[in-house]
Amino acid sequence: MLVNNGKYVMNEGVDPLFLAEKYGTPLYVYDFDKIAGQFHRLKAAFDVPNLQLDYACKALTNINLLRFVKSLGGALDTVSIEEAQLGLSAGFEPQEIMFTPNGVAWEEMVAAVGMGLRINIDSLPMLERFGRTFPDVPVCIRINPHIMAGGNVKISVGHIDSKFGISYQQLPSIKAIVENTGMCINGLHMHTGSDIADPEAFLQGADLLLQLAMGFPDLDFVDLGGGFKVTYKPGDQGLDLERLGAMLSARFRDFCQAYGKNLTLVFEPGKFLVSEAGYLLATTSLIKKTPAATFAFLNTGLNHLIRPMFYHAYHHIVNVSNPQGDPHLYQVVGYICETDTLGHNREIPEVREGDVLCLLNAGAYGFMMASNYNSRPRPAEVMLFEGKDYLIRERETMEDLRRHQIDQHLFD
Ligand code: LLP
């Protein structure tokens, strides 16, 4: 969001206060042009013969976004049959959808085969069962490279103690299964974590995966997952994508030459594509001064954006209604009956009752991790595209909160 003539503007000049007025708050807003910019930046950073971006749609699955990613030439990374079904309904071909579940029941794998998805396997028992049942269906294997990477321990998934992937040290077992079942391995995959700022983590993982890849003669692709860090905090160090791109591309090109075939290099960006494009607009319901602090209460909370509580994540907060006000220190808090602090000790231009505040970087894992805790409806979602706003999800209602509850009328 830019400051233009002392006012905040989104996309091509859209006024966030106009959106708050038109659709009400709390409101998730996504700038699709920004998403396109990130997509093209990622594509441009890697100079390899075949590059494919599978959008990790767990970050945000609104159908308009899925269609948009398809229109940009992207494919999908999914982790549940439901995500894959959303992808199909958005117009993706089954082979454009990678299915990377973790520890799901066999029936879900069978369903994925029936749907014709690309399949990624992350355990030895699943690999064996898959090979015995579907020896003719090529699959990818998710390797755990034993690398500790990612912004915090909850989102670090490629280390030795992680539940994800098949340890690279279990390569002999993988080989034995492949040989005994005659199955075809068409890809190798790894994803070490989210919020990775250090190019070395990617390079180290890539080196390991490419080394292993030499032992699998039928590969079509190598998938290095997602995790590209975006900056949440002013002054934060993001990932130097262009530097990583140059180094990794060179290694990948050398690998292809040694392998004797131009494989496709796949990435699965989630945050990188949608985090910075998303905003959560909320209205200040109350200012409360205590001997210790000034609290600005918003009409949202951990029910709509859980990242600050769950990961201690920082989301920058701006006062859209009073950008020129004198700065004061605030505890920006939600309305949930828990300590749902969205911003600790933030210096923000004076916040008054009724002011609209905006939480930045809310596009990824914002709405998707929202809940109905405290029996609050989830917000509406709006897409901005080429200077226009479009409603892409209705605000939930009381009716939605009652839906699926069955009143047995036993105690009337
Ligand atoms: N590929 C796989 C297999 C993944 O598990 C993930 C994310 C991604 C790609 C995309 O990672 P990204 O580019 O978005 O960092 N809820 C957490 C993030 C959890 C990420 C889970 N897996 C958060 O809000 O920080």
Tab-separated table of C-alpha atoms and ligand atoms in Angstrom:
chain	number	residue	atom	x	y	z
A	1	MET	CA	0.000	0.000	0.000
A	2	LEU	CA	1.408	3.345	-1.015
A	3	VAL	CA	1.076	6.763	0.536
A	4	ASN	CA	-0.073	9.181	-2.124
A	5	ASN	CA	-0.577	12.863	-1.269
A	6	GLY	CA	-0.703	11.939	2.411
A	7	LYS	CA	-3.384	9.249	1.836
A	8	TYR	CA	-3.053	5.488	1.598
A	9	VAL	CA	-3.963	3.960	-1.737
A	10	MET	CA	-4.144	0.348	-2.932
A	11	ASN	CA	-3.702	-1.137	-6.389
A	12	GLU	CA	-4.151	1.583	-9.033
A	13	GLY	CA	-5.428	4.292	-6.746
A	14	VAL	CA	-8.177	2.421	-4.861
A	15	ASP	CA	-9.013	4.152	-1.564
A	16	PRO	CA	-9.118	1.643	1.326
A	17	LEU	CA	-11.616	3.863	3.150
A	18	PHE	CA	-13.940	3.581	0.168
A	19	LEU	CA	-13.656	-0.227	0.368
A	20	ALA	CA	-14.301	-0.203	4.124
A	21	GLU	CA	-17.387	1.923	3.547
A	22	LYS	CA	-18.671	-0.085	0.596
A	23	TYR	CA	-18.153	-3.610	1.965
A	24	GLY	CA	-17.903	-3.010	5.712
A	25	THR	CA	-15.130	-4.292	7.976
A	26	PRO	CA	-13.400	-6.527	8.839
A	27	LEU	CA	-12.471	-7.069	5.224
A	28	TYR	CA	-9.764	-8.996	3.411
A	29	VAL	CA	-8.548	-7.214	0.276
A	30	TYR	CA	-6.215	-8.734	-2.339
A	31	ASP	CA	-4.325	-6.837	-4.985
A	32	PHE	CA	-4.214	-9.204	-7.964
A	33	ASP	CA	-1.864	-6.970	-9.951
A	34	LYS	CA	0.652	-7.282	-7.144
A	35	ILE	CA	0.287	-11.079	-7.304
A	36	ALA	CA	0.981	-10.954	-11.057
A	37	GLY	CA	4.066	-8.829	-10.367
A	38	GLN	CA	5.389	-11.380	-7.881
A	39	PHE	CA	4.671	-14.230	-10.285
A	40	HIS	CA	6.621	-12.562	-13.086
A	41	ARG	CA	9.457	-11.616	-10.729
A	42	LEU	CA	9.837	-15.221	-9.634
A	43	LYS	CA	9.762	-16.466	-13.230
A	44	ALA	CA	12.381	-13.929	-14.277
A	45	ALA	CA	14.730	-14.846	-11.423
A	46	PHE	CA	15.413	-18.361	-12.750
A	47	ASP	CA	17.158	-18.886	-16.032
A	48	VAL	CA	16.551	-22.557	-16.818
A	49	PRO	CA	15.094	-24.223	-19.923
A	50	ASN	CA	11.877	-25.340	-18.164
A	51	LEU	CA	10.507	-23.591	-15.106
A	52	GLN	CA	7.135	-24.258	-13.527
A	53	LEU	CA	5.479	-22.431	-10.656
A	54	ASP	CA	2.970	-24.488	-8.682
A	55	TYR	CA	1.103	-22.019	-6.507
A	56	ALA	CA	0.848	-23.481	-2.968
A	57	CYS	CA	-2.831	-22.771	-2.674
A	58	LYS	CA	-3.014	-23.553	1.031
A	59	ALA	CA	-2.028	-19.882	1.369
A	60	LEU	CA	-5.347	-18.748	-0.146
A	61	THR	CA	-7.805	-20.762	-2.206
A	62	ASN	CA	-10.357	-18.259	-3.387
A	63	ILE	CA	-11.482	-19.565	-6.768
A	64	ASN	CA	-10.820	-16.206	-8.451
A	65	LEU	CA	-7.224	-16.404	-7.354
A	66	LEU	CA	-6.876	-19.962	-8.625
A	67	ARG	CA	-8.256	-18.904	-12.011
A	68	PHE	CA	-5.923	-15.915	-11.999
A	69	VAL	CA	-2.878	-18.102	-11.319
A	70	LYS	CA	-3.960	-20.342	-14.188
A	71	SER	CA	-4.271	-17.313	-16.476
A	72	LEU	CA	-0.704	-16.336	-15.545
A	73	GLY	CA	0.537	-19.759	-16.629
A	74	GLY	CA	0.957	-21.219	-13.152
A	75	ALA	CA	0.066	-24.683	-11.896
A	76	LEU	CA	-1.034	-25.758	-8.390
A	77	ASP	CA	0.428	-27.368	-5.327
A	78	THR	CA	-2.273	-28.979	-3.179
A	79	VAL	CA	-2.256	-30.871	0.105
A	80	SER	CA	-5.791	-32.207	0.311
A	81	ILE	CA	-8.273	-33.735	-2.065
A	82	GLU	CA	-10.485	-30.724	-1.425
A	83	GLU	CA	-7.790	-28.278	-2.538
A	84	ALA	CA	-7.296	-30.394	-5.656
A	85	GLN	CA	-11.044	-30.360	-6.319
A	86	LEU	CA	-11.072	-26.573	-6.004
A	87	GLY	CA	-8.206	-26.500	-8.497
A	88	LEU	CA	-10.132	-28.648	-10.961
A	89	SER	CA	-13.198	-26.460	-10.579
A	90	ALA	CA	-11.019	-23.426	-11.306
A	91	GLY	CA	-10.084	-24.985	-14.635
A	92	PHE	CA	-6.721	-26.616	-13.947
A	93	GLU	CA	-6.011	-29.878	-15.744
A	94	PRO	CA	-5.364	-32.793	-13.345
A	95	GLN	CA	-1.737	-32.956	-14.463
A	96	GLU	CA	-1.332	-29.288	-13.547
A	97	ILE	CA	-2.133	-30.177	-9.952
A	98	MET	CA	0.493	-31.622	-7.668
A	99	PHE	CA	-0.940	-33.550	-4.718
A	100	THR	CA	1.444	-33.451	-1.746
A	101	PRO	CA	-0.482	-34.719	1.247
A	102	ASN	CA	1.152	-35.578	4.526
A	103	GLY	CA	0.181	-38.804	6.218
A	104	VAL	CA	-3.302	-39.071	4.690
A	105	ALA	CA	-5.332	-42.247	4.518
A	106	TRP	CA	-4.803	-44.595	1.583
A	107	GLU	CA	-8.307	-43.842	0.277
A	108	GLU	CA	-7.277	-40.246	-0.384
A	109	MET	CA	-4.336	-41.454	-2.502
A	110	VAL	CA	-6.649	-43.722	-4.468
A	111	ALA	CA	-8.978	-40.773	-5.052
A	112	ALA	CA	-6.027	-38.678	-6.279
A	113	VAL	CA	-5.061	-41.404	-8.744
A	114	GLY	CA	-8.684	-41.516	-9.930
A	115	MET	CA	-8.607	-37.766	-10.486
A	116	GLY	CA	-5.404	-38.037	-12.515
A	117	LEU	CA	-3.357	-35.692	-10.315
A	118	ARG	CA	0.412	-35.587	-10.137
A	119	ILE	CA	1.230	-37.382	-6.914
A	120	ASN	CA	3.931	-36.807	-4.351
A	121	ILE	CA	4.637	-39.485	-1.746
A	122	ASP	CA	6.105	-38.720	1.649
A	123	SER	CA	6.503	-42.001	3.497
A	124	LEU	CA	8.018	-45.402	2.836
A	125	PRO	CA	4.868	-47.416	3.672
A	126	MET	CA	2.848	-45.257	1.284
A	127	LEU	CA	5.495	-45.630	-1.409
A	128	GLU	CA	5.429	-49.392	-1.086
A	129	ARG	CA	1.645	-49.659	-1.099
A	130	PHE	CA	1.426	-47.257	-4.008
A	131	GLY	CA	4.057	-49.149	-6.013
A	132	ARG	CA	2.321	-52.467	-5.439
A	133	THR	CA	-1.144	-51.150	-6.284
A	134	PHE	CA	-0.362	-48.693	-9.084
A	135	PRO	CA	2.979	-49.739	-10.583
A	136	ASP	CA	2.091	-47.954	-13.818
A	137	VAL	CA	1.298	-44.568	-12.277
A	138	PRO	CA	4.453	-42.433	-12.139
A	139	VAL	CA	4.975	-40.610	-8.861
A	140	CYS	CA	7.200	-38.055	-7.233
A	141	ILE	CA	8.975	-38.664	-3.921
A	142	ARG	CA	9.235	-36.053	-1.183
A	143	ILE	CA	12.698	-36.182	0.327
A	144	ASN	CA	13.490	-34.903	3.797
A	145	PRO	CA	16.931	-33.323	3.395
A	146	HIS	CA	17.591	-32.840	7.144
A	147	ILE	CA	17.897	-29.086	6.788
A	148	MET	CA	16.688	-26.703	9.465
A	149	ALA	CA	15.217	-23.740	7.618
A	150	GLY	CA	12.252	-21.425	8.045
A	151	GLY	CA	11.088	-18.503	10.117
A	152	ASN	CA	10.077	-20.470	13.221
A	153	VAL	CA	9.956	-24.032	14.444
A	154	LYS	CA	6.292	-24.561	13.544
A	155	ILE	CA	6.966	-23.874	9.891
A	156	SER	CA	10.350	-25.641	9.633
A	157	VAL	CA	9.563	-28.952	8.010
A	158	GLY	CA	12.744	-30.315	6.415
A	159	HIS	CA	14.759	-31.137	9.526
A	160	ILE	CA	15.611	-34.566	10.865
A	161	ASP	CA	12.832	-34.598	13.481
A	162	SER	CA	10.147	-33.473	11.062
A	163	LYS	CA	7.154	-35.629	10.154
A	164	PHE	CA	7.509	-34.645	6.480
A	165	GLY	CA	9.130	-36.521	3.630
A	166	ILE	CA	11.308	-39.591	3.423
A	167	SER	CA	14.746	-39.089	4.928
A	168	TYR	CA	17.476	-38.964	2.322
A	169	GLN	CA	19.285	-41.473	4.510
A	170	GLN	CA	16.563	-43.976	3.682
A	171	LEU	CA	17.551	-43.929	0.028
A	172	PRO	CA	18.434	-47.661	0.007
A	173	SER	CA	14.879	-48.476	1.156
A	174	ILE	CA	13.408	-46.193	-1.504
A	175	LYS	CA	15.527	-47.887	-4.140
A	176	ALA	CA	14.514	-51.343	-2.966
A	177	ILE	CA	10.816	-50.475	-3.148
A	178	VAL	CA	11.166	-48.946	-6.603
A	179	GLU	CA	13.032	-51.986	-7.847
A	180	ASN	CA	10.702	-54.541	-6.286
A	181	THR	CA	7.518	-52.896	-7.501
A	182	GLY	CA	8.744	-51.672	-10.893
A	183	MET	CA	7.181	-48.277	-10.202
A	184	CYS	CA	8.291	-45.175	-12.075
A	185	ILE	CA	9.647	-42.162	-10.200
A	186	ASN	CA	9.043	-39.055	-12.313
A	187	GLY	CA	10.045	-36.375	-9.814
A	188	LEU	CA	11.941	-35.612	-6.636
A	189	HIS	CA	10.638	-33.007	-4.219
A	190	MET	CA	11.629	-31.193	-1.084
A	191	HIS	CA	10.162	-28.344	0.915
A	192	THR	CA	12.157	-27.309	3.932
A	193	GLY	CA	10.036	-24.557	5.432
A	194	SER	CA	8.363	-21.203	5.135
A	195	ASP	CA	9.906	-17.724	5.575
A	196	ILE	CA	13.368	-18.776	4.418
A	197	ALA	CA	15.661	-15.767	4.032
A	198	ASP	CA	18.939	-17.599	3.545
A	199	PRO	CA	19.746	-18.624	-0.057
A	200	GLU	CA	22.132	-21.220	1.379
A	201	ALA	CA	19.212	-23.255	2.712
A	202	PHE	CA	17.801	-23.557	-0.808
A	203	LEU	CA	21.186	-24.245	-2.355
A	204	GLN	CA	22.104	-26.873	0.205
A	205	GLY	CA	18.769	-28.631	-0.331
A	206	ALA	CA	19.063	-28.350	-4.093
A	207	ASP	CA	22.558	-29.833	-4.075
A	208	LEU	CA	21.369	-32.815	-2.101
A	209	LEU	CA	18.269	-33.352	-4.228
A	210	LEU	CA	20.161	-33.029	-7.507
A	211	GLN	CA	22.750	-35.479	-6.274
A	212	LEU	CA	20.002	-37.981	-5.443
A	213	ALA	CA	18.290	-37.249	-8.755
A	214	MET	CA	21.248	-38.699	-10.655
A	215	GLY	CA	20.196	-42.106	-9.337
A	216	PHE	CA	16.644	-41.876	-10.736
A	217	PRO	CA	16.761	-42.273	-14.529
A	218	ASP	CA	13.109	-41.500	-15.372
A	219	LEU	CA	12.679	-38.044	-13.862
A	220	ASP	CA	10.694	-35.296	-15.585
A	221	PHE	CA	11.029	-32.682	-12.854
A	222	VAL	CA	12.761	-31.631	-9.664
A	223	ASP	CA	10.599	-29.679	-7.224
A	224	LEU	CA	12.291	-27.464	-4.633
A	225	GLY	CA	9.097	-26.423	-2.837
A	226	GLY	CA	8.257	-22.954	-1.590
A	227	GLY	CA	9.301	-20.889	1.400
A	228	PHE	CA	10.668	-17.704	-0.185
A	229	LYS	CA	10.654	-15.130	2.582
A	230	VAL	CA	8.854	-11.856	2.132
A	231	THR	CA	9.424	-8.908	4.433
A	232	TYR	CA	6.810	-8.462	7.123
A	233	LYS	CA	8.576	-5.837	9.216
A	234	PRO	CA	10.025	-2.585	7.955
A	235	GLY	CA	13.792	-3.139	7.838
A	236	ASP	CA	13.396	-6.934	7.674
A	237	GLN	CA	15.841	-8.793	5.479
A	238	GLY	CA	13.906	-10.609	2.731
A	239	LEU	CA	15.366	-13.290	0.518
A	240	ASP	CA	17.646	-12.011	-2.225
A	241	LEU	CA	15.650	-13.814	-4.882
A	242	GLU	CA	17.644	-12.650	-7.866
A	243	ARG	CA	20.917	-13.781	-6.287
A	244	LEU	CA	19.425	-17.142	-5.376
A	245	GLY	CA	17.979	-17.415	-8.888
A	246	ALA	CA	21.336	-16.844	-10.550
A	247	MET	CA	23.187	-19.358	-8.349
A	248	LEU	CA	20.518	-22.025	-8.402
A	249	SER	CA	19.883	-21.753	-12.144
A	250	ALA	CA	23.570	-22.292	-12.886
A	251	ARG	CA	23.619	-25.428	-10.750
A	252	PHE	CA	20.406	-26.716	-12.280
A	253	ARG	CA	21.661	-26.187	-15.836
A	254	ASP	CA	24.875	-28.075	-15.004
A	255	PHE	CA	22.791	-30.833	-13.477
A	256	CYS	CA	20.605	-31.148	-16.595
A	257	GLN	CA	23.682	-31.467	-18.730
A	258	ALA	CA	25.086	-34.194	-16.508
A	259	TYR	CA	21.680	-35.934	-16.329
A	260	GLY	CA	21.364	-35.807	-20.098
A	261	LYS	CA	17.889	-34.280	-20.204
A	262	ASN	CA	16.333	-30.867	-19.586
A	263	LEU	CA	14.158	-31.543	-16.562
A	264	THR	CA	11.584	-29.030	-15.341
A	265	LEU	CA	12.539	-27.042	-12.280
A	266	VAL	CA	9.444	-26.587	-10.117
A	267	PHE	CA	8.830	-24.213	-7.219
A	268	GLU	CA	5.774	-24.003	-4.982
A	269	PRO	CA	5.466	-20.412	-3.812
A	270	GLY	CA	2.666	-19.536	-1.425
A	271	LYS	CA	3.602	-16.490	0.651
A	272	PHE	CA	5.794	-15.046	-2.062
A	273	LEU	CA	2.863	-14.733	-4.427
A	274	VAL	CA	0.072	-13.584	-2.150
A	275	SER	CA	1.300	-12.394	1.239
A	276	GLU	CA	2.138	-8.801	0.406
A	277	ALA	CA	-0.871	-8.509	-1.894
A	278	GLY	CA	-3.272	-8.993	1.010
A	279	TYR	CA	-4.682	-6.515	3.528
A	280	LEU	CA	-6.979	-6.905	6.478
A	281	LEU	CA	-9.043	-3.776	7.066
A	282	ALA	CA	-10.619	-3.414	10.501
A	283	THR	CA	-12.395	-0.676	12.410
A	284	THR	CA	-11.366	0.611	15.819
A	285	SER	CA	-14.175	-0.039	18.251
A	286	LEU	CA	-12.613	1.370	21.398
A	287	ILE	CA	-9.581	3.120	22.815
A	288	LYS	CA	-8.802	2.091	26.360
A	289	LYS	CA	-6.104	3.690	28.482
A	290	THR	CA	-4.739	1.814	31.469
A	291	PRO	CA	-1.891	2.816	33.785
A	292	ALA	CA	0.335	0.605	31.624
A	293	ALA	CA	-0.730	1.100	28.030
A	294	THR	CA	-3.169	2.419	25.473
A	295	PHE	CA	-5.172	-0.345	23.825
A	296	ALA	CA	-6.727	0.106	20.393
A	297	PHE	CA	-9.461	-2.519	20.037
A	298	LEU	CA	-10.363	-3.689	16.538
A	299	ASN	CA	-13.464	-5.435	15.256
A	300	THR	CA	-11.343	-8.450	14.387
A	301	GLY	CA	-8.887	-10.680	16.220
A	302	LEU	CA	-7.142	-14.016	16.270
A	303	ASN	CA	-10.264	-15.506	14.719
A	304	HIS	CA	-9.456	-13.704	11.462
A	305	LEU	CA	-5.669	-13.427	11.616
A	306	ILE	CA	-4.066	-15.986	13.872
A	307	ARG	CA	-0.470	-15.516	12.711
A	308	PRO	CA	0.548	-13.003	15.436
A	309	MET	CA	-0.610	-15.356	18.190
A	310	PHE	CA	0.354	-18.620	16.587
A	311	TYR	CA	3.793	-17.734	15.253
A	312	HIS	CA	4.458	-14.421	17.022
A	313	ALA	CA	4.347	-13.054	13.495
A	314	TYR	CA	4.720	-9.343	12.899
A	315	HIS	CA	2.099	-7.667	10.717
A	316	HIS	CA	2.654	-4.009	10.064
A	317	ILE	CA	-0.348	-1.883	11.018
A	318	VAL	CA	-1.239	1.510	9.569
A	319	ASN	CA	-3.982	3.974	10.381
A	320	VAL	CA	-5.735	4.510	7.100
A	321	SER	CA	-8.160	7.083	8.508
A	322	ASN	CA	-5.568	9.337	10.107
A	323	PRO	CA	-2.264	8.970	8.269
A	324	GLN	CA	-1.102	12.445	9.266
A	325	GLY	CA	-1.975	12.156	12.968
A	326	ASP	CA	0.588	12.510	15.747
A	327	PRO	CA	2.182	9.144	16.490
A	328	HIS	CA	1.367	7.377	19.762
A	329	LEU	CA	2.208	3.979	21.176
A	330	TYR	CA	-0.550	1.372	21.059
A	331	GLN	CA	-1.246	-2.203	21.907
A	332	VAL	CA	-3.418	-3.109	18.933
A	333	VAL	CA	-5.707	-5.870	20.120
A	334	GLY	CA	-8.630	-7.912	18.906
A	335	TYR	CA	-12.099	-8.440	20.338
A	336	ILE	CA	-11.606	-12.128	21.149
A	337	CYS	CA	-11.786	-13.272	24.745
A	338	GLU	CA	-8.118	-14.162	24.836
A	339	THR	CA	-5.077	-11.951	24.735
A	340	ASP	CA	-5.115	-11.586	20.975
A	341	THR	CA	-2.564	-8.854	20.498
A	342	LEU	CA	-2.181	-8.076	16.826
A	343	GLY	CA	0.561	-5.503	17.342
A	344	HIS	CA	2.703	-4.888	20.468
A	345	ASN	CA	3.841	-1.359	21.287
A	346	ARG	CA	3.208	0.018	17.831
A	347	GLU	CA	3.857	3.623	17.024
A	348	ILE	CA	0.859	4.628	14.932
A	349	PRO	CA	-0.652	8.019	14.039
A	350	GLU	CA	-3.296	8.791	16.639
A	351	VAL	CA	-5.995	6.113	16.581
A	352	ARG	CA	-9.532	7.299	17.320
A	353	GLU	CA	-12.715	5.319	17.744
A	354	GLY	CA	-14.040	4.511	14.272
A	355	ASP	CA	-10.665	4.757	12.557
A	356	VAL	CA	-9.950	2.097	9.958
A	357	LEU	CA	-6.658	0.321	10.528
A	358	CYS	CA	-5.000	-1.928	8.009
A	359	LEU	CA	-2.906	-5.000	8.770
A	360	LEU	CA	-0.426	-5.565	5.972
A	361	ASN	CA	0.918	-8.792	4.516
A	362	ALA	CA	-2.326	-10.574	5.249
A	363	GLY	CA	-2.782	-12.351	1.918
A	364	ALA	CA	-1.151	-15.658	2.817
A	365	TYR	CA	-2.494	-17.846	5.624
A	366	GLY	CA	-4.798	-15.048	6.771
A	367	PHE	CA	-8.312	-15.874	5.670
A	368	MET	CA	-7.315	-19.524	5.222
A	369	MET	CA	-6.520	-19.939	8.899
A	370	ALA	CA	-9.534	-17.897	10.029
A	371	SER	CA	-12.135	-19.503	12.256
A	372	ASN	CA	-15.477	-18.833	13.868
A	373	TYR	CA	-14.008	-18.687	17.371
A	374	ASN	CA	-16.225	-16.719	19.767
A	375	SER	CA	-18.958	-17.411	17.200
A	376	ARG	CA	-17.878	-14.555	15.006
A	377	PRO	CA	-18.531	-14.664	11.269
A	378	ARG	CA	-15.540	-14.673	8.928
A	379	PRO	CA	-14.904	-11.532	6.855
A	380	ALA	CA	-15.757	-10.836	3.241
A	381	GLU	CA	-13.004	-10.907	0.613
A	382	VAL	CA	-12.475	-8.358	-2.144
A	383	MET	CA	-10.221	-8.579	-5.186
A	384	LEU	CA	-8.604	-5.527	-6.740
A	385	PHE	CA	-7.691	-5.787	-10.373
A	386	GLU	CA	-6.636	-2.983	-12.687
A	387	GLY	CA	-8.036	-0.310	-10.423
A	388	LYS	CA	-11.430	-1.972	-9.822
A	389	ASP	CA	-12.826	-3.803	-6.805
A	390	TYR	CA	-14.814	-7.042	-6.928
A	391	LEU	CA	-16.478	-8.946	-4.094
A	392	ILE	CA	-15.153	-12.529	-4.162
A	393	ARG	CA	-16.568	-13.879	-0.894
A	394	GLU	CA	-19.558	-12.765	1.091
A	395	ARG	CA	-19.237	-11.936	4.729
A	396	GLU	CA	-20.588	-14.811	6.811
A	397	THR	CA	-23.873	-14.347	8.596
A	398	MET	CA	-25.621	-15.648	11.687
A	399	GLU	CA	-27.212	-18.228	9.410
A	400	ASP	CA	-23.774	-19.535	8.449
A	401	LEU	CA	-22.903	-19.917	12.114
A	402	ARG	CA	-26.010	-22.022	12.683
A	403	ARG	CA	-25.544	-24.083	9.509
A	404	HIS	CA	-24.697	-27.746	10.160
A	405	GLN	CA	-25.744	-27.536	13.802
A	406	ILE	CA	-28.477	-30.041	14.508
A	407	ASP	CA	-30.920	-29.011	17.203
A	408	GLN	CA	-32.284	-32.234	18.682
A	409	HIS	CA	-34.772	-30.248	20.817
A	410	LEU	CA	-34.145	-32.632	23.699
A	411	PHE	CA	-34.081	-29.919	26.345
A	412	ASP	CA	-36.726	-27.452	25.119
B	1	LLP	N1	5.065	-26.490	-0.611
B	1	LLP	C1	4.745	-27.254	0.446
B	1	LLP	C2	4.845	-28.702	0.347
B	1	LLP	C3	4.314	-26.637	1.639
B	1	LLP	O1	4.002	-27.380	2.691
B	1	LLP	C4	4.221	-25.221	1.701
B	1	LLP	C5	3.768	-24.550	2.912
B	1	LLP	C6	4.555	-24.473	0.557
B	1	LLP	C7	4.977	-25.138	-0.581
B	1	LLP	C8	4.460	-22.960	0.514
B	1	LLP	O2	5.288	-22.323	1.433
B	1	LLP	P1	5.375	-20.700	1.397
B	1	LLP	O3	5.936	-20.337	0.057
B	1	LLP	O4	4.005	-20.191	1.558
B	1	LLP	O5	6.259	-20.321	2.513
B	1	LLP	N2	0.812	-20.992	8.062
B	1	LLP	C9	2.223	-20.676	8.072
B	1	LLP	C10	2.934	-21.210	6.857
B	1	LLP	C11	2.763	-22.697	6.686
B	1	LLP	C12	3.354	-23.224	5.425
B	1	LLP	C13	2.950	-24.637	5.191
B	1	LLP	N3	3.486	-25.188	3.984
B	1	LLP	C14	2.389	-19.164	8.206
B	1	LLP	O6	1.389	-18.447	8.211
B	1	LLP	O7	3.514	-18.678	8.331
